[in-house]
Short mmCIF file of C-alpha atoms and ligand atoms in Angstrom, two decimals:
data_model
loop_
_atom_site.label_atom_id
_atom_site.label_comp_id
_atom_site.label_asym_id
_atom_site.label_seq_id
_atom_site.Cartn_x
_atom_site.Cartn_y
_atom_site.Cartn_z
CA MET A 1 -9.13 -10.95 15.13
CA SER A 2 -7.83 -7.27 15.51
CA THR A 3 -7.29 -5.19 18.59
CA THR A 4 -6.83 -1.57 19.41
CA GLU A 5 -5.68 0.18 22.61
CA LEU A 6 -7.70 -1.08 25.66
CA PRO A 7 -8.28 0.14 28.98
CA ALA A 8 -6.19 -2.44 30.63
CA SER A 9 -7.75 -2.66 34.06
CA HIS A 10 -11.30 -3.08 32.78
CA ALA A 11 -10.13 -5.71 30.23
CA GLU A 12 -8.40 -7.70 33.05
CA LEU A 13 -11.46 -7.39 35.14
CA MET A 14 -13.75 -8.71 32.49
CA ASP A 15 -11.32 -11.51 31.70
CA GLY A 16 -11.31 -12.39 35.50
CA VAL A 17 -15.08 -12.47 35.60
CA TYR A 18 -15.34 -14.68 32.50
CA ARG A 19 -12.17 -16.93 32.54
CA TRP A 20 -14.30 -19.78 34.04
CA GLN A 21 -17.76 -18.55 33.71
CA ARG A 22 -17.57 -18.49 29.90
CA HIS A 23 -17.75 -22.37 29.80
CA ILE A 24 -21.17 -22.22 31.36
CA TYR A 25 -22.27 -18.85 30.32
CA ASP A 26 -24.83 -19.79 27.50
CA LEU A 27 -26.36 -22.58 29.60
CA THR A 28 -26.81 -20.48 32.67
CA ARG A 29 -27.62 -17.05 31.15
CA LYS A 30 -30.45 -18.36 29.04
CA TYR A 31 -32.58 -18.33 32.23
CA TYR A 32 -32.05 -14.66 33.15
CA LEU A 33 -30.73 -12.62 30.26
CA LEU A 34 -34.36 -12.26 29.09
CA GLY A 35 -35.38 -10.29 25.94
CA ARG A 36 -32.33 -11.27 23.74
CA ASP A 37 -34.27 -13.29 21.23
CA ARG A 38 -36.87 -10.53 20.95
CA LEU A 39 -34.12 -7.90 20.16
CA ILE A 40 -32.76 -10.36 17.41
CA ASP A 41 -36.38 -10.76 16.11
CA GLY A 42 -36.73 -7.06 15.89
CA LEU A 43 -33.33 -6.28 14.17
CA ASP A 44 -35.10 -6.72 10.83
CA VAL A 45 -31.87 -6.61 8.97
CA PRO A 46 -32.16 -5.47 5.32
CA VAL A 47 -31.17 -7.95 2.60
CA GLY A 48 -27.29 -8.16 2.40
CA GLY A 49 -27.00 -5.83 5.50
CA THR A 50 -24.32 -5.48 8.22
CA VAL A 51 -24.80 -5.92 11.93
CA LEU A 52 -22.37 -5.00 14.76
CA GLU A 53 -22.80 -6.29 18.26
CA LEU A 54 -20.92 -4.25 21.01
CA GLY A 55 -20.06 -6.55 24.00
CA CYS A 56 -20.73 -9.84 22.03
CA GLY A 57 -19.45 -12.07 24.73
CA THR A 58 -19.72 -15.80 23.69
CA GLY A 59 -21.17 -14.92 20.21
CA ARG A 60 -24.39 -16.56 21.27
CA ASN A 61 -26.47 -13.60 19.84
CA ILE A 62 -24.43 -13.33 16.63
CA VAL A 63 -24.84 -17.05 15.94
CA LEU A 64 -28.68 -16.96 16.42
CA ALA A 65 -28.83 -13.64 14.44
CA ALA A 66 -26.80 -15.23 11.55
CA ARG A 67 -29.29 -18.00 11.38
CA ARG A 68 -32.15 -15.71 11.36
CA TYR A 69 -30.77 -13.24 8.75
CA PRO A 70 -28.77 -15.70 6.48
CA ASP A 71 -27.64 -13.09 3.95
CA ALA A 72 -26.30 -10.46 6.47
CA ARG A 73 -22.76 -10.05 7.64
CA PHE A 74 -21.92 -9.65 11.34
CA PHE A 75 -19.25 -8.01 13.27
CA GLY A 76 -18.66 -8.58 17.14
CA LEU A 77 -16.59 -6.38 19.44
CA ASP A 78 -15.61 -7.31 23.14
CA ILE A 79 -13.05 -6.25 25.50
CA SER A 80 -12.40 -9.64 27.02
CA ALA A 81 -9.99 -11.76 25.20
CA GLU A 82 -11.45 -14.81 27.24
CA MET A 83 -14.95 -14.25 25.89
CA LEU A 84 -13.72 -13.65 22.33
CA GLU A 85 -12.03 -17.12 22.43
CA THR A 86 -15.24 -18.78 23.27
CA ALA A 87 -17.00 -16.64 20.44
CA SER A 88 -14.37 -17.63 17.74
CA THR A 89 -14.79 -21.43 18.72
CA ALA A 90 -18.79 -20.90 18.40
CA ILE A 91 -18.51 -19.17 15.17
CA ALA A 92 -16.09 -21.80 13.57
CA ARG A 93 -18.43 -24.65 14.97
CA GLU A 94 -21.41 -23.10 13.19
CA GLY A 95 -19.59 -22.61 9.96
CA LEU A 96 -19.89 -18.84 10.11
CA VAL A 97 -16.27 -17.88 9.74
CA ASP A 98 -16.90 -16.19 6.36
CA ARG A 99 -19.84 -14.01 7.57
CA VAL A 100 -18.62 -13.07 11.06
CA THR A 101 -15.62 -10.93 12.13
CA LEU A 102 -14.63 -10.55 15.68
CA ALA A 103 -12.30 -7.89 17.28
CA GLN A 104 -11.10 -7.05 20.71
CA GLY A 105 -11.79 -3.37 21.65
CA ASP A 106 -13.55 -1.05 24.18
CA ALA A 107 -17.09 -0.31 23.15
CA THR A 108 -16.86 3.22 24.53
CA ALA A 109 -14.33 4.23 22.08
CA PHE A 110 -13.54 2.14 19.05
CA ASP A 111 -12.44 2.60 15.55
CA ALA A 112 -14.59 0.49 13.27
CA LYS A 113 -12.47 1.21 10.29
CA ALA A 114 -9.30 -0.06 12.02
CA LEU A 115 -10.96 -3.04 13.56
CA PHE A 116 -13.24 -4.18 10.89
CA GLY A 117 -12.12 -2.38 7.83
CA ARG A 118 -15.45 -0.63 7.43
CA VAL A 119 -17.69 2.17 8.63
CA GLY A 120 -21.47 2.47 8.53
CA PHE A 121 -23.39 -0.52 9.77
CA ASP A 122 -27.20 -1.13 9.16
CA ARG A 123 -27.77 -2.32 12.60
CA VAL A 124 -25.80 -1.98 15.92
CA PHE A 125 -27.02 -3.93 19.08
CA VAL A 126 -25.99 -4.01 22.56
CA SER A 127 -27.30 -6.94 24.77
CA TYR A 128 -26.64 -6.86 28.53
CA SER A 129 -23.38 -5.10 28.19
CA LEU A 130 -24.17 -1.54 28.98
CA SER A 131 -24.78 -2.62 32.69
CA MET A 132 -21.15 -3.81 32.69
CA ILE A 133 -19.44 -0.98 30.90
CA PRO A 134 -18.10 1.94 32.85
CA GLY A 135 -18.96 5.22 31.01
CA TRP A 136 -21.68 3.21 29.30
CA GLU A 137 -23.33 6.63 27.81
CA LYS A 138 -20.20 6.83 25.63
CA THR A 139 -21.06 3.37 24.03
CA VAL A 140 -24.63 4.68 23.23
CA SER A 141 -23.05 7.68 21.32
CA ALA A 142 -20.28 5.49 19.67
CA ALA A 143 -23.02 2.94 18.50
CA LEU A 144 -25.02 5.71 16.89
CA ALA A 145 -21.93 7.12 15.27
CA ALA A 146 -21.15 3.62 13.80
CA LEU A 147 -24.49 3.45 12.08
CA SER A 148 -25.29 4.24 8.43
CA PRO A 149 -28.08 6.63 7.65
CA GLY A 150 -31.40 4.89 8.16
CA GLY A 151 -29.66 2.38 10.56
CA SER A 152 -30.87 1.54 13.95
CA LEU A 153 -29.40 0.83 17.42
CA HIS A 154 -31.10 -1.86 19.47
CA VAL A 155 -30.44 -2.23 23.31
CA VAL A 156 -31.63 -4.86 25.85
CA ASP A 157 -30.55 -4.82 29.32
CA PHE A 158 -31.74 -5.19 33.00
CA GLY A 159 -34.47 -2.65 33.81
CA GLN A 160 -35.26 -1.39 37.26
CA GLN A 161 -37.59 -4.31 38.22
CA GLU A 162 -40.24 -1.59 38.73
CA GLY A 163 -43.13 -3.88 38.61
CA LEU A 164 -41.62 -6.68 40.66
CA PRO A 165 -41.59 -7.11 44.49
CA ARG A 166 -38.88 -5.19 46.38
CA TRP A 167 -37.37 -8.39 47.87
CA PHE A 168 -36.80 -9.71 44.42
CA ARG A 169 -35.13 -6.58 43.31
CA THR A 170 -32.71 -6.53 46.34
CA LEU A 171 -31.85 -9.95 45.71
CA LEU A 172 -31.22 -9.57 42.06
CA ARG A 173 -29.17 -6.49 42.58
CA GLY A 174 -27.05 -8.12 45.31
CA TRP A 175 -26.33 -11.03 43.06
CA LEU A 176 -25.59 -9.07 39.93
CA ARG A 177 -23.04 -6.88 41.88
CA LYS A 178 -20.99 -10.03 42.30
CA PHE A 179 -20.50 -9.98 38.49
CA HIS A 180 -19.81 -6.20 38.29
CA VAL A 181 -23.27 -5.63 36.79
CA ALA A 182 -25.17 -2.51 37.54
CA PRO A 183 -28.60 -1.98 35.92
CA ARG A 184 -28.57 1.53 34.57
CA SER A 185 -31.50 3.51 35.95
CA THR A 186 -31.12 6.38 33.25
CA LEU A 187 -30.96 4.19 30.18
CA ARG A 188 -34.43 5.22 28.92
CA GLU A 189 -33.50 8.96 29.40
CA VAL A 190 -30.13 8.56 27.78
CA LEU A 191 -31.48 6.84 24.81
CA GLU A 192 -34.12 9.45 24.46
CA SER A 193 -31.83 12.27 24.53
CA GLU A 194 -29.47 10.70 22.03
CA SER A 195 -32.47 10.03 19.79
CA ARG A 196 -33.36 13.76 20.04
CA ARG A 197 -29.78 14.76 19.47
CA THR A 198 -29.58 12.60 16.34
CA ALA A 199 -33.13 13.37 15.07
CA ALA A 200 -33.91 9.60 15.36
CA SER A 201 -37.11 7.91 16.19
CA PHE A 202 -37.21 6.11 19.55
CA ARG A 203 -39.15 3.06 20.79
CA PHE A 204 -39.04 1.59 24.29
CA ARG A 205 -40.48 -1.33 26.00
CA THR A 206 -40.48 -2.71 29.50
CA LEU A 207 -40.46 -6.50 29.53
CA TYR A 208 -41.48 -8.79 32.36
CA ARG A 209 -42.63 -6.20 34.63
CA GLY A 210 -39.42 -4.17 34.29
CA TYR A 211 -37.02 -7.07 34.71
CA ALA A 212 -35.65 -5.99 31.24
CA TRP A 213 -35.83 -2.95 29.05
CA LEU A 214 -35.60 -2.88 25.28
CA GLY A 215 -35.03 0.32 23.36
CA VAL A 216 -34.68 1.06 19.64
CA VAL A 217 -33.17 4.32 18.15
CA ALA A 218 -33.75 4.48 14.48
CA LEU A 219 -31.70 7.17 12.48
CA PRO A 220 -33.33 9.10 9.64
CA ARG A 221 -32.19 8.21 6.06
C1 SAM B 1599 -23.14 -9.82 30.24
S1 SAM B 1599 -22.06 -10.14 28.85
C2 SAM B 1599 -23.15 -9.94 27.51
C3 SAM B 1599 -22.71 -10.85 26.36
C4 SAM B 1599 -23.65 -10.98 25.11
N1 SAM B 1599 -23.93 -9.62 24.59
C5 SAM B 1599 -24.98 -11.52 25.53
O1 SAM B 1599 -26.07 -10.98 25.43
O2 SAM B 1599 -24.97 -12.80 25.99
C6 SAM B 1599 -21.32 -8.50 28.90
C7 SAM B 1599 -20.21 -8.61 27.83
O3 SAM B 1599 -19.78 -7.17 27.73
C8 SAM B 1599 -18.15 -7.09 27.58
N2 SAM B 1599 -17.78 -5.85 27.92
C9 SAM B 1599 -17.69 -5.37 29.15
N3 SAM B 1599 -17.20 -4.13 29.18
C10 SAM B 1599 -16.90 -3.89 27.82
C11 SAM B 1599 -16.25 -2.79 27.10
N4 SAM B 1599 -15.95 -1.57 27.65
N5 SAM B 1599 -16.17 -2.83 25.75
C12 SAM B 1599 -16.46 -3.96 25.10
N6 SAM B 1599 -17.08 -5.09 25.74
C13 SAM B 1599 -17.29 -4.94 27.01
C14 SAM B 1599 -17.82 -8.24 28.42
O4 SAM B 1599 -16.57 -8.72 28.34
C15 SAM B 1599 -18.97 -9.28 28.30
O5 SAM B 1599 -18.55 -10.14 27.22
#
């Protein structure tokens, strides 16, 4: 696993959040990180394609995507050494070591060539990580820059719970704050404006009455 320079305080914060949580993460998060499987289904990875997840956490998504797209190669980046330890174990347990490369890095500024020995991915995805990344807008630009022509960026994250009762939204927000999670109210606008800047097409869906948002930015060939 390779690393580049990291913003130490954010890396330490994430390690602090996940040092113990990582052991129960996959079990507990399946009930509230909704839309992740839909994102994986929608990746539609080309034969022999390459897929990068930014903020890959425990590797849960990479393992499922690797089963779904058996001839693709996967790359995972995370700032937390603790999360990457769990991800490495999961990938070894699943027999995926030959198809998955993990690296420690900051998703707002990473050098794919230095970390993974390659540039130009067919798919990049970010699942419930933009809401934890300070300066998350830079991750959107960096993700688009990491794509090959014709590639696509897929994002799923908390929405604004716009169709849900106010009490639910207040409770959810208070609870998420404890984990340093802040749903990004301008996510749609940022993805839309990045799509315009890169002449990409843009699709956006709200899931479960705004509990989650799912966006896809597809670059021209
Ligand atoms: C809520 S978890 C999501 C994990 C996984 N994507 C999933 O869907 O289960 C957020 C992840 O983002 C990572 N993260 C936070 N800030 C980051 C940054 N600046 N660069 C890379 N990873 C980051 C955290 O360490 C954590 O593993």
